Each structure stands twice: as structure tokens, then as C-alpha cells.
CSV table of C-alpha atoms in Angstrom, one decimal:
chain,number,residue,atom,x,y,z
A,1,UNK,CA,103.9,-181.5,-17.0
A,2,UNK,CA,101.5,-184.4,-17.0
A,3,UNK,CA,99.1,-182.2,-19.6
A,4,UNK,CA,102.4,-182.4,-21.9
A,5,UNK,CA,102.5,-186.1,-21.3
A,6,UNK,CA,99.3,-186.7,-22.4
A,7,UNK,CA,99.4,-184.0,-25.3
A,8,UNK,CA,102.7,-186.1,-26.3
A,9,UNK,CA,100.9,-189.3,-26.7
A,10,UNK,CA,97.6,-187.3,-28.5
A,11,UNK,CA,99.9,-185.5,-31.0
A,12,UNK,CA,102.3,-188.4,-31.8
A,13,UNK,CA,101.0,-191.6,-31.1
A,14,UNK,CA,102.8,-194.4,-29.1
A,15,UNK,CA,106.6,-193.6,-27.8
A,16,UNK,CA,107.7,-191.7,-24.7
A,17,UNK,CA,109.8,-188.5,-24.7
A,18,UNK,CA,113.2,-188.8,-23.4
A,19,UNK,CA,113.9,-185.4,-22.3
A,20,UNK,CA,112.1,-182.3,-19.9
A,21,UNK,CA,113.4,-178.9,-20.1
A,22,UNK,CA,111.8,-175.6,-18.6
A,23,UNK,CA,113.2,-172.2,-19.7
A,24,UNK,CA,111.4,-169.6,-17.4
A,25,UNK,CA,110.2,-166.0,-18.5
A,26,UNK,CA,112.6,-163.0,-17.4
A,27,UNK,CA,111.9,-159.6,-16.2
A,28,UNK,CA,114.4,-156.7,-16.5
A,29,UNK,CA,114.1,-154.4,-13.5
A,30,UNK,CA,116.8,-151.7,-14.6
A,31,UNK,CA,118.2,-151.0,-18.2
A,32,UNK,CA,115.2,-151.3,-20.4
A,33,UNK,CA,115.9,-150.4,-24.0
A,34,UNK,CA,119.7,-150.4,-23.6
A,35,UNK,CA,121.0,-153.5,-24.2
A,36,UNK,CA,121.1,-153.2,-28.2
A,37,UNK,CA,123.4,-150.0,-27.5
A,38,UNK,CA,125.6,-152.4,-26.0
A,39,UNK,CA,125.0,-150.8,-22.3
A,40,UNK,CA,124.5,-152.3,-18.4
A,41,UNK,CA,121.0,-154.3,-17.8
A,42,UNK,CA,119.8,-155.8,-14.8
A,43,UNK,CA,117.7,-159.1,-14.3
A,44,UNK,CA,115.6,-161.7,-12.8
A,45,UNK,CA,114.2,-165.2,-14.2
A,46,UNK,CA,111.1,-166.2,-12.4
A,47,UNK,CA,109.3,-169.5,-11.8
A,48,UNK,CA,106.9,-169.3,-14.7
A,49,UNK,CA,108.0,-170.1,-18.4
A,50,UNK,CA,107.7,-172.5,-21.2
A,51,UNK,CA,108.0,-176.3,-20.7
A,52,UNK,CA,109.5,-178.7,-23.2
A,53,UNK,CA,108.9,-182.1,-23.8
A,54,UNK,CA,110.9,-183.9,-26.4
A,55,UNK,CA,112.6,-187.0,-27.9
A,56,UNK,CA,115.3,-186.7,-31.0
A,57,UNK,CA,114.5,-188.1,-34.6
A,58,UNK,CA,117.2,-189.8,-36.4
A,59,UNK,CA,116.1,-188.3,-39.4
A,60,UNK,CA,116.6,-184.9,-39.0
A,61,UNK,CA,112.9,-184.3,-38.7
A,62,UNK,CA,111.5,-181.3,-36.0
A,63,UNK,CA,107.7,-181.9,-35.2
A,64,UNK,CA,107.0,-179.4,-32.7
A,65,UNK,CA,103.5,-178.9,-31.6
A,66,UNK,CA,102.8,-176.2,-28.6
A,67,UNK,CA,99.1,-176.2,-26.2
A,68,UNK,CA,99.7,-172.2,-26.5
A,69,UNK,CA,99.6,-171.8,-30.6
A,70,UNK,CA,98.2,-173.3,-33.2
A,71,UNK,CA,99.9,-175.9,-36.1
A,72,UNK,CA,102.4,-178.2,-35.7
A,73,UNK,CA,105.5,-177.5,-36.9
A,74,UNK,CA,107.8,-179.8,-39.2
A,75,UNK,CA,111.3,-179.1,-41.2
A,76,UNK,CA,114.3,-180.8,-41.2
A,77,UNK,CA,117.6,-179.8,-39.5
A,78,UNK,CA,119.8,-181.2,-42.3
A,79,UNK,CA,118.2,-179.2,-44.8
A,80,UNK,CA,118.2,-175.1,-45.4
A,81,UNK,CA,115.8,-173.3,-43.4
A,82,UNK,CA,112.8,-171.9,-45.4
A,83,UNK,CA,112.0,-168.3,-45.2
A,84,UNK,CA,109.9,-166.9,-42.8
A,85,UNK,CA,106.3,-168.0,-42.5
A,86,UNK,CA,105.0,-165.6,-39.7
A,87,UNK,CA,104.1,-167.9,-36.4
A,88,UNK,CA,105.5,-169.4,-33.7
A,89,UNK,CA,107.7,-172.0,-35.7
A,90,UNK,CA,109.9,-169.5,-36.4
A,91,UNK,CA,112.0,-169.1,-33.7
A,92,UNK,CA,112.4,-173.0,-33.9
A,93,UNK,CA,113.6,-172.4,-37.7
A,94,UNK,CA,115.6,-169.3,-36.7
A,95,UNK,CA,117.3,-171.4,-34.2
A,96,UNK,CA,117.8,-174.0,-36.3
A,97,UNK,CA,119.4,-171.3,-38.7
A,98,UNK,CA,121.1,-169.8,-36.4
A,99,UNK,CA,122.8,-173.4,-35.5
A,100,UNK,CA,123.8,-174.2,-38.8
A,101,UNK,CA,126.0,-171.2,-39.7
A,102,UNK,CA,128.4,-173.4,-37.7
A,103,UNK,CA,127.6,-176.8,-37.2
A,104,UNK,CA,126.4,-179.8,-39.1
A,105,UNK,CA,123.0,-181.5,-37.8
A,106,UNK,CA,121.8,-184.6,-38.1
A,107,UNK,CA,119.0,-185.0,-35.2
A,108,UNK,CA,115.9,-183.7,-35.1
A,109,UNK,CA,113.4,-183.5,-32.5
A,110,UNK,CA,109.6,-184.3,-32.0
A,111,UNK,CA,108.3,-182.9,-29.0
A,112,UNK,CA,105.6,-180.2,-27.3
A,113,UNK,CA,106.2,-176.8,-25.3
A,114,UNK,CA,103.9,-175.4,-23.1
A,115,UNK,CA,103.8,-171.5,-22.0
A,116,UNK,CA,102.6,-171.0,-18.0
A,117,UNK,CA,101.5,-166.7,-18.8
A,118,UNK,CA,100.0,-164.9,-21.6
A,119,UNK,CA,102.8,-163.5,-23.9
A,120,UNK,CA,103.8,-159.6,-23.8
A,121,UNK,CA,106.9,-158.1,-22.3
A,122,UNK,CA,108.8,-161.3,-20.7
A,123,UNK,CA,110.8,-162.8,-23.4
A,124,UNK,CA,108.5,-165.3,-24.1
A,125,UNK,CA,110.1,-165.5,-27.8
A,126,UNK,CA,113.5,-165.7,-25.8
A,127,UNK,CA,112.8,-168.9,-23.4
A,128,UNK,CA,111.2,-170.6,-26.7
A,129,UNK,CA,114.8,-169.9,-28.5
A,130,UNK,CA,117.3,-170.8,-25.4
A,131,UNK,CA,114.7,-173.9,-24.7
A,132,UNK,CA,115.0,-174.8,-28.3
A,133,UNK,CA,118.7,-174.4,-29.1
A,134,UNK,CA,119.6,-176.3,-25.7
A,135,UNK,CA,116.8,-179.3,-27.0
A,136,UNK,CA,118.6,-179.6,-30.6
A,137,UNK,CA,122.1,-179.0,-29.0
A,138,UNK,CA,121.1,-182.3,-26.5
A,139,UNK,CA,119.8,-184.6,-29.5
A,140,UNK,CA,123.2,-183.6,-31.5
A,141,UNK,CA,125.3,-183.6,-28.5
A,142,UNK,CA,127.1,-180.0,-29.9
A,143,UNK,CA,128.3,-179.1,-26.5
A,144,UNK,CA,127.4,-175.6,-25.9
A,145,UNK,CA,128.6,-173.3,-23.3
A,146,UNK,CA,126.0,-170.8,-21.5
A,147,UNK,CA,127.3,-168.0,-23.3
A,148,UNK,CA,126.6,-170.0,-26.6
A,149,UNK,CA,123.5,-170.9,-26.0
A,150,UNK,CA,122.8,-166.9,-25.6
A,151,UNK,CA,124.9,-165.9,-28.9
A,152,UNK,CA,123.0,-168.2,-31.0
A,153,UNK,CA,118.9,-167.9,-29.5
A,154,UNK,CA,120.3,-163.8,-30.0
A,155,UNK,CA,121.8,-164.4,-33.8
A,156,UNK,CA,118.2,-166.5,-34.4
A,157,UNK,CA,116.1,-163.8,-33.0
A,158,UNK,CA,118.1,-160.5,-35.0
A,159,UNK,CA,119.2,-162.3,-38.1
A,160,UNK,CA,116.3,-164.5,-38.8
A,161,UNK,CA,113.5,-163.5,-37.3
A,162,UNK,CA,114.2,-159.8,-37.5
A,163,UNK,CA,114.0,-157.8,-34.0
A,164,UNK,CA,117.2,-155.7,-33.6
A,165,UNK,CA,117.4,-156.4,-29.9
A,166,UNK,CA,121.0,-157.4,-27.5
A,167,UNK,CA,121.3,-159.9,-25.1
A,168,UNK,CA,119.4,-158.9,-22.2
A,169,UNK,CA,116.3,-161.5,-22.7
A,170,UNK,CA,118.9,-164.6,-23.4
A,171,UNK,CA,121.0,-164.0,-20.9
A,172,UNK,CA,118.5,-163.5,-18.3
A,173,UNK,CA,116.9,-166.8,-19.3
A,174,UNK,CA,120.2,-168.5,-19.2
A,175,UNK,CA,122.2,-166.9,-16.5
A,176,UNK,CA,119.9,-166.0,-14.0
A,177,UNK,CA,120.1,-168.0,-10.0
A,178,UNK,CA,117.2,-167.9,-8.3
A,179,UNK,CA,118.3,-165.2,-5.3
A,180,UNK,CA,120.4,-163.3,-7.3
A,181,UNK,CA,120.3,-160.3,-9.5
A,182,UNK,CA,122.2,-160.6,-12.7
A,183,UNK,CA,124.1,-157.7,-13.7
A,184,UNK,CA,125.3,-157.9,-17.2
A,185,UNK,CA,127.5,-155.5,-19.4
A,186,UNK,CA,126.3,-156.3,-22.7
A,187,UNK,CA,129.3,-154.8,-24.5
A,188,UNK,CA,131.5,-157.4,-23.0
A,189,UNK,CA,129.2,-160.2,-21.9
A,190,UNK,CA,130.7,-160.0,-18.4
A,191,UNK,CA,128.3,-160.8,-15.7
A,192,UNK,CA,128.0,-160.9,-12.0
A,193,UNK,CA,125.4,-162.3,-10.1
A,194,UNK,CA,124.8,-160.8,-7.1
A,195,UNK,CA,123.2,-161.4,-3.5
A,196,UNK,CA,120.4,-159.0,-2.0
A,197,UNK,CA,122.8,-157.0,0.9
A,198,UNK,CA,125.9,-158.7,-0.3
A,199,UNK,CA,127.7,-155.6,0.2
A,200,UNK,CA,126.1,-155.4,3.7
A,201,UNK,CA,127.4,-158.7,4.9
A,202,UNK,CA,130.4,-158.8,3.5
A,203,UNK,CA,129.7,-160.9,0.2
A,204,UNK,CA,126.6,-163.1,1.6
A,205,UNK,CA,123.6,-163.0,1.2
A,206,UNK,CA,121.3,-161.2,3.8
A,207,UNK,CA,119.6,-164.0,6.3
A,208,UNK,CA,116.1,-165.2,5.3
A,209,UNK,CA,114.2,-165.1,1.8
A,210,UNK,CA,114.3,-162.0,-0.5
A,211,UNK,CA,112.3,-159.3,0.8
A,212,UNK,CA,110.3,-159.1,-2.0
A,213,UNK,CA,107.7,-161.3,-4.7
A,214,UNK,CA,107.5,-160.2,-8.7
A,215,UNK,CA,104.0,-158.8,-9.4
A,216,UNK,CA,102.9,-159.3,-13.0
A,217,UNK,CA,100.3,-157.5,-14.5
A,218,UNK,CA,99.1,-158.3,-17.7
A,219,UNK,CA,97.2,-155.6,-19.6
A,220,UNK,CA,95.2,-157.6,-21.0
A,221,UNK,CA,96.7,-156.7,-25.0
A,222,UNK,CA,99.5,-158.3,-26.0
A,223,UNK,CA,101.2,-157.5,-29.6
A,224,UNK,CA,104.8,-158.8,-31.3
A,225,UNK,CA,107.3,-156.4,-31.4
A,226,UNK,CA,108.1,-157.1,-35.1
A,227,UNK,CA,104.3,-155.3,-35.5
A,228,UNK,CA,105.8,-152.0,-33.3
A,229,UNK,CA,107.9,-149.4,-34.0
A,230,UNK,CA,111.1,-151.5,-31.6
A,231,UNK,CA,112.9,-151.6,-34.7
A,232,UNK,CA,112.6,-148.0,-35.2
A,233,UNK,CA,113.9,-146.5,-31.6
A,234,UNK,CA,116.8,-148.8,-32.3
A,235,UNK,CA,117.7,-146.6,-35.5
A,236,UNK,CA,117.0,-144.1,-33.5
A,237,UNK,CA,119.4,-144.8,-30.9
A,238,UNK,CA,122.5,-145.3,-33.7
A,239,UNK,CA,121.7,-142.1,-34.9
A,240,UNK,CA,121.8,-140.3,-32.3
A,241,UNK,CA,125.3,-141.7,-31.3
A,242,UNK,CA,126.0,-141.3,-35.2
A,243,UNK,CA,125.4,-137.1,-34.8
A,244,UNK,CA,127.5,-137.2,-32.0
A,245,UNK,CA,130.3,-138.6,-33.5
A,246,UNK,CA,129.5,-136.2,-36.8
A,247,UNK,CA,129.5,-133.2,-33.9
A,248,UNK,CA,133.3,-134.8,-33.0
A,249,UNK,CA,134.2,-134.9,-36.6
A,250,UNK,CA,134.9,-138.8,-36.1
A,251,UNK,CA,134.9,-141.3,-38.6
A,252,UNK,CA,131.8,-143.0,-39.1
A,253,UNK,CA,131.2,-146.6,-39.1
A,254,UNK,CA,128.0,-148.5,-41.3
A,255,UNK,CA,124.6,-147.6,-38.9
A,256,UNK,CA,124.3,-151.4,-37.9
A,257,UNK,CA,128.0,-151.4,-36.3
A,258,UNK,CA,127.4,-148.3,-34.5
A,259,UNK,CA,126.0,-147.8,-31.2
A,260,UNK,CA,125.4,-145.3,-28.0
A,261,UNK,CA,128.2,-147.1,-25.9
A,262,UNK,CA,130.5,-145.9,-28.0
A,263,UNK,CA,130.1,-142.4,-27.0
A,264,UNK,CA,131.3,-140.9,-23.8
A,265,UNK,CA,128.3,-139.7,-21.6
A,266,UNK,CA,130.2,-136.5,-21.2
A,267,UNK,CA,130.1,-135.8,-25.8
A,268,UNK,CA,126.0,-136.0,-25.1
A,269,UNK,CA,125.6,-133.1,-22.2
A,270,UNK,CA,128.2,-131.3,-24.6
A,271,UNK,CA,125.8,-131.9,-27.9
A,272,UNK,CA,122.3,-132.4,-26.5
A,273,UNK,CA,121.0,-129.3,-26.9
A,274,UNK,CA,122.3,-128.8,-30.8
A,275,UNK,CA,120.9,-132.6,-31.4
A,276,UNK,CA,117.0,-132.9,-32.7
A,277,UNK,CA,115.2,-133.2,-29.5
A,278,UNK,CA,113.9,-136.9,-31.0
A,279,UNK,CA,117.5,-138.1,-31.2
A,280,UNK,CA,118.7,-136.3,-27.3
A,281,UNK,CA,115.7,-138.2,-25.9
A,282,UNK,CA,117.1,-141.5,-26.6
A,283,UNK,CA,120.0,-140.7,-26.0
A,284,UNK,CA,119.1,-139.1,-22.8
A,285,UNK,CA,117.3,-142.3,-21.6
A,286,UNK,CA,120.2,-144.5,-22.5
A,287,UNK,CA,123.1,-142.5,-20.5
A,288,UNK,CA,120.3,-141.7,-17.8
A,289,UNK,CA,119.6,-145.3,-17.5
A,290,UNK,CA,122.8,-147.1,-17.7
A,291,UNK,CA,123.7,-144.5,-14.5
A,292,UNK,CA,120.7,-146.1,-12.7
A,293,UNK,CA,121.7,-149.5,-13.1
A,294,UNK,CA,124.8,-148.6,-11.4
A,295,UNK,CA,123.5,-146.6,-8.6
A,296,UNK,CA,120.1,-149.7,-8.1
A,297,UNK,CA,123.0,-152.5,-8.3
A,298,UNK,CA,124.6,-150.3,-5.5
A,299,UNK,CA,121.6,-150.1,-3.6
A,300,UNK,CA,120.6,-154.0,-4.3
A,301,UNK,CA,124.2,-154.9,-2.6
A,302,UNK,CA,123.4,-152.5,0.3
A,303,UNK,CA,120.0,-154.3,1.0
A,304,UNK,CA,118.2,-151.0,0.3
A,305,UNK,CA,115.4,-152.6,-1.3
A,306,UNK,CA,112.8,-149.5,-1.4
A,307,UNK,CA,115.5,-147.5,-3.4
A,308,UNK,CA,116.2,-150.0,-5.8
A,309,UNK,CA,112.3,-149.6,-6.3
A,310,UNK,CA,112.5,-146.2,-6.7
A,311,UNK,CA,115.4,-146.9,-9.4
A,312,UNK,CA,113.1,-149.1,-11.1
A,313,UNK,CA,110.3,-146.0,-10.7
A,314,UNK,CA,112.6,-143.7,-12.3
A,315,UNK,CA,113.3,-146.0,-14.8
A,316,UNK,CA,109.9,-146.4,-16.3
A,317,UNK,CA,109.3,-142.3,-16.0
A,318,UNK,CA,112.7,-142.2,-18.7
A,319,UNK,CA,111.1,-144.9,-20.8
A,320,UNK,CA,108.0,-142.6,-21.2
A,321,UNK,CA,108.9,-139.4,-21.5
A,322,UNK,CA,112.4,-140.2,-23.3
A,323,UNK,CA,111.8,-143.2,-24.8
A,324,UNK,CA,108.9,-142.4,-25.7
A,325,UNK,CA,107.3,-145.6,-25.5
A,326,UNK,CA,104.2,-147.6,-23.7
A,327,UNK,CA,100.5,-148.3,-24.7
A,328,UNK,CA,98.4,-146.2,-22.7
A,329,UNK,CA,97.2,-149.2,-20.5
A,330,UNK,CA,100.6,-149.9,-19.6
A,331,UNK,CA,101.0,-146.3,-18.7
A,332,UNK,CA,97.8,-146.3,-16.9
A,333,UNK,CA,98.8,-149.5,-14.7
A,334,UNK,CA,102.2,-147.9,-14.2
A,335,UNK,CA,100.7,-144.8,-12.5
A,336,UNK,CA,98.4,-147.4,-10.6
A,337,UNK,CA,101.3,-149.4,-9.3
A,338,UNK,CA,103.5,-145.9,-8.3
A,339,UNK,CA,100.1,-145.4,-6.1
A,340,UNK,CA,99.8,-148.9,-4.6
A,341,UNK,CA,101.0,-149.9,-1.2
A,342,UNK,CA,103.4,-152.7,-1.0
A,343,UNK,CA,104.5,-152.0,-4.1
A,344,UNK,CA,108.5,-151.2,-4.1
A,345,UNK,CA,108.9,-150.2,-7.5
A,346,UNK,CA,107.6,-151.1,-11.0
A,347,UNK,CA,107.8,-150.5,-14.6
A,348,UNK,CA,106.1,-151.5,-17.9
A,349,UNK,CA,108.4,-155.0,-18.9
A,350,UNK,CA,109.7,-155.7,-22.4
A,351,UNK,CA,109.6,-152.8,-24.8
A,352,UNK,CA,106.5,-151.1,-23.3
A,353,UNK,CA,104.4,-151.2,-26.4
A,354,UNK,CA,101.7,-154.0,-25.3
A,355,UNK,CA,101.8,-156.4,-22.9
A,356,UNK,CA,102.8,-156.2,-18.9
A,357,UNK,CA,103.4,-154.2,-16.6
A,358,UNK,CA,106.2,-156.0,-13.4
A,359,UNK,CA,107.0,-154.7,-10.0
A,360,UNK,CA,108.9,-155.8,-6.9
A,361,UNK,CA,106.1,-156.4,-4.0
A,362,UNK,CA,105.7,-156.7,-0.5
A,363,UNK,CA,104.8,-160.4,-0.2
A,364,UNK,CA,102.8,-159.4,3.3
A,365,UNK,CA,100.4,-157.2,1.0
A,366,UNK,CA,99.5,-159.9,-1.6
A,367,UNK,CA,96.0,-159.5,-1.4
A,368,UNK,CA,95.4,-155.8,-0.7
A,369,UNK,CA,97.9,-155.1,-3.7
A,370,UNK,CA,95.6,-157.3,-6.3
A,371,UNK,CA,92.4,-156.2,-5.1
A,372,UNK,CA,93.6,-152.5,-5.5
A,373,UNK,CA,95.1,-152.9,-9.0
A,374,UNK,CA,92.4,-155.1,-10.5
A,375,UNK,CA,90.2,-152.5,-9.5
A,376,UNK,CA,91.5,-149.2,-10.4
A,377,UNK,CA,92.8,-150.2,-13.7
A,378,UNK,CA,89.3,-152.1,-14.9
A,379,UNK,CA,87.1,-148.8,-13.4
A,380,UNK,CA,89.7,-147.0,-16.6
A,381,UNK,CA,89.7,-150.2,-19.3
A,382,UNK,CA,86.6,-152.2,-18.4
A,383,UNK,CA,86.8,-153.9,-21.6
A,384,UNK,CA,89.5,-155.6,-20.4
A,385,UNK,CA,87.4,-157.4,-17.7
A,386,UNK,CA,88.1,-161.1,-19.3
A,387,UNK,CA,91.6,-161.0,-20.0
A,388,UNK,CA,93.2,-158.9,-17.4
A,389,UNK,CA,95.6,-161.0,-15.2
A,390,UNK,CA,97.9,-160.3,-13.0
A,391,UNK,CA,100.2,-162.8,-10.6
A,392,UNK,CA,102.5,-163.1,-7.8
A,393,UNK,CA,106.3,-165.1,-8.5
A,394,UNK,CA,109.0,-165.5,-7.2
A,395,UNK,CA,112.5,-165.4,-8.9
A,396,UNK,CA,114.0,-168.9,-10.0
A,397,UNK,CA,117.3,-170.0,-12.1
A,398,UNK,CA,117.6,-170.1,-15.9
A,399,UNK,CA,117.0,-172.7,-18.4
A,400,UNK,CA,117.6,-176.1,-17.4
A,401,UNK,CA,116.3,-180.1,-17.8
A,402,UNK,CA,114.4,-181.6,-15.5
């Protein structure tokens, strides 16, 4: 945080900021690619994310400079929001959008945000949102609940800046506590957030500190997802709920309103073999995954940590072969981690198309885990020698000021 101090001061002169916030990254162990079919994801937030620093502007001006991207950004809260110009300023103007639709602002804020990890598969774009709505919902004193703050960083990122994702990444950012899974139904936004063993000790938590670390393994490429085809296996996934309902003779409702949770598990092993086989694989990973959740929340709350890892294994296999998703470093440092000892279970994060790969770790086999992984996956990519990274976390509580 002192870097941001002094970057404060470089960037805009004389004048303190008032207020600290960190939003951390998140990592979704079990129900990737679900959560814009409206179906059940699982979650950690982790001690490494984006750090704020900021004061309010009685004018209404945002000057927001970052030590991660280049340009400093300026608008005006009290004015429309401009269209799109393709960096990092627009999730702040998305959010700012986003805001507006309901509320009428009159506080700015000048300030600087800092990013602890490369970006690629752990809702970096969603910890700048939730970070940013909370800072301009401080300077104008809105009030917003937790589930707010998700609805609007979620409205910014689909309506503005145009990725047709759910709620997974903002919730996870927001929800999360530090020794808990969160367990979310994203049709209803009802959560729980459950202890490791809680089910083995009659609702506490099992004694001592979570069996496991979070490995991070960055590939060493990282890509938006506006520039991959995430937009396209969401489509995918409405159609092939949309044939099913055409197979039932239902009546259908506009693509953008429609969505895999609205068809019984039990219509797709009656329809999958008459469906194109492109359309039955997504659909096959999203009834196949939301049944893993539910069976790796079940192991989670017996303390059966090895089988969640499996779970999360299992889960990764779907997202390749059904999915149909994953750059083939990812898929590389998949296999790697499925091969590594210590390593519980792991899966490619995010969408899968650039970016990390995560797994659950034994914290005893730190060292043995990194030399092993580092080395297997630069003898197949050397060229990624200079900006393959990988780290160990641990899991931490959502968004909050310091």
C-alpha cells in the first residue's frame, strides 16, 4: 500500500486520500461455465487482488490512474457515460453506468488501484467493478447492500461492457469468508457459506486451518474474454435449452431470457441424442456440472478434501471435452497438475481460453509441487520461460476497506 501512497502524491499532487479498499481475486472450484444458465457455483476469494486508494471530488470528476495499465482515466459521474473506448477505464464507466440507471450522482473520485497477479482467469475485471461501485457508493453515501453491489458490478460488466456472464465472479468477490466455501444458486441469489467438515462436526468448523493452500499457475498468456468465443458458448448454451423446449413443444421465450435451468435434467437424457452433438455437449456439461457441485459441497461438509479434488478434476475433464474450451497451455498444465503430488484437484480458472490454471494443494508439498510444475510445463512451452508464474494463497474474505 505505501507504493499507492507515493503513486497518489506522483499522479495528483499535494492532498491525502481518505479511503483504502482491497477487493481480492476469486477462484471457482466447481461450476465453471454455469452461472449464466442460472445454475449452482462454488467459490473462494483469496488474499491477492486489487488495491484502491481514493478520495471523492465534489465535482463529479473520476481521475483514476492504476500501476497495472496505462492512461489515466477522467469522466464525470453527473454526466452520461461515453461509449466504450476499449481499456481498462471501462469497467469504471460501466460502473458508473450501471449506477446511474437508478441513482443520481454527484461525487466523483480521484484515486489509484493496484493489481497484486497478472490478469487471466480470476475476475480481475470483477474486483475492479465491485472495488469501484463500493468507492463511488462511499463518496455518494448510496447505501448499498452486498447483494447490490453484485447486481450492479454484474449489469456494468453484461450491459456495458459486453460479456454475457452471471454472478459467479461478483459474488465471490463480495460474499466470500476467508474459511468458507461459498455456495451460490445463481437462479435465486441464495447462498450459504459453508465450513470445511461442517457436516462432520455438527455445523463447526473442523479444528485447525484448512487443509489445503490455492496453487495459481499462470500460463504465461493472458487474453480478454470479449476477444474469445465466451460470448459464443453462452448462445450456445440458450440454444440448446431452446431445442429442448422446441422437442416439448413449449412456448419459446426471446434467446436472451432463456436459459439451461429452465429445463429439467431429466428433458436432456430424453433429447440428447436427437440434439446436434455441439448443442448436447453444453448441455451435457451444464447438467453434469451443477450435479458435481452438489455431490463436492457434500464432500466439502464431510471434510473429504481429496474427493472434493477429484470433483474439481472431473470438472475441468467436462470443460474440455464438453465445453469444449481451454488454450492448449492450459490443457497442458492441467494434465501436469492431475500428475503432481500434493495436488488435490485443479482445473483451468475463468473461462479456460488464456490465462491460469488453480488447484487445491498440500501446503506440506510447497516446494516439491513448484519445482515439478515449473519444470514439466517449460520442457513443453519454453517460450514461456519469462512470464510463467505460479503462487501459493490462501483463501481470504471479499471486498472490504481497510
Amino acid at each position: 500500500m505505501r507504493d499507492l501512497f507515493q503513486a497518489y502524491r506522483t499522479f495528483f499532487g499535494k492532498g491525502d486520500a481518505l479511503y483504502q479498499l482491497f477487493a481480492p481475486y476469486r477462484i471457482c472450484p466447481l461450476g465453471a461455465h454455469v452461472d449464466h444458465q442460472h445454475g449452482l457455483v462454488t467459490g473462494f476469494a483469496f488474499n491477492s487482488g486489487i488495491e484502491f486508494l481514493f478520495s471523492a471530488t465534489e465535482t463529479g470528476k473520476v481521475e483514476m490512474a492504476s500501476l497495472s495499465f496505462e492512461g489515466l482515466m477522467t469522466f464525470n459521474v453527473s454526466r452520461p457515460i461515453d461509449e466504450k473506448q476499449d481499456n481498462w477505464g471501462d469497467y469504471l464507466r460501466g460502473a458508473v453506468w450501471a449506477l446511474q440507471q437508478d441513482f443520481q450522482l454527484k461525487h466523483g473520485v480521484r484515486g489509484i488501484v493496484q493489481g497484486s497477479m497478472p490478469i487471466g482467469g480470476l475476475s480481475s475485471s470483477a474486483a475492479l467493478l465491485c472495488g469501484f461501485v463500493m468507492a463511488i457508493d462511499k463518496v455518494n453515501q448510496l447505501g448499498l447492500s452486498k447483494m447490490q453491489i453484485i447486481e450492479y458490478a454484474s449489469i456494468a460488466e453484461r450491459k456495458y461492457v459486453g460479456l454475457n456472464n452471471g454472478i459467479l465472479d461478483q459474488a465471490c468477490v463480495v460474499l466470500c469468508e476467508a474459511d468458507k466455501l461459498l455456495f451460490l444458486d445463481t437462479r435465486t441469489s441464495e447462498y450459504k457459506l459453508l465450513p470445511f467438515g461442517s457436516a462432520a462436526t455438527g455445523g463447526g468448523r473442523m479444528g485447525g486451518s484448512l487443509p489445503f493452500k490455492l496453487g495459481i499457475f499462470f500460463s504465461g498468456v493472458t487474453r480478454k474474454l470479449t476477444g474469445t468465443d465466451y460470448n459464443l458458448r453462452v448462445s450456445e448454451c440458450k440454444t440448446a435449452a431452446w431445442i429442448m423446449q422446441a422437442y416439448e413443444g413449449e412456448q419459446l421465450k426471446e434467446l436472451q431470457d432463456t436459459r439451461l435451468r429452465d429445463v429439467e435434467e431429466e428433458k436432456f437424457l430424453e433429447y440428447q441424442d436427437k440434439m446436434p452433438e455441439r448443442f448436447a455437449k453444453r448441455a451435457r456439461h451444464f447438467y453434469s456440472e451443477c450435479d458435481r457441485v452438489t455431490a463436492g459441497v457434500k464432500a466439502w461438509q464431510e471434510g473429504d478434501i481429496r474427493k472434493f479434488g477429484e470433483y474439481i478434476f472431473q470438472s475441468c475433464e467436462s470443460s474440455i471435452h464438453n465445453y469444449e474450451c481451454g488454450s492448449p497451455e492450459l490443457i497442458a498444465l492441467y494434465h501436469i497438475l492431475r500428475h503432481t503430488d500434493g495436488v488435490f484437484g485443479g482445473r483451468f480458472s475463468g473461462a479456460g481460453f488464456k490465462g491460469a490454471c488453480i488447484a487445491l494443494i498440500d501446503p506440506a508439498k510447497e516446494d516439491s509441487i513448484r519445482q515439478y510444475v515449473t519444470d514439466e510445463y517449460l520442457k513443453q512451452y519454453p517460450q514461456y520461460r519469462d512470464s510463467f508464474e505460479l503462487f501459493f494463497c490462501d483463501p481470504a474474505s471479499g471486498v472490504d476497506f481497510l
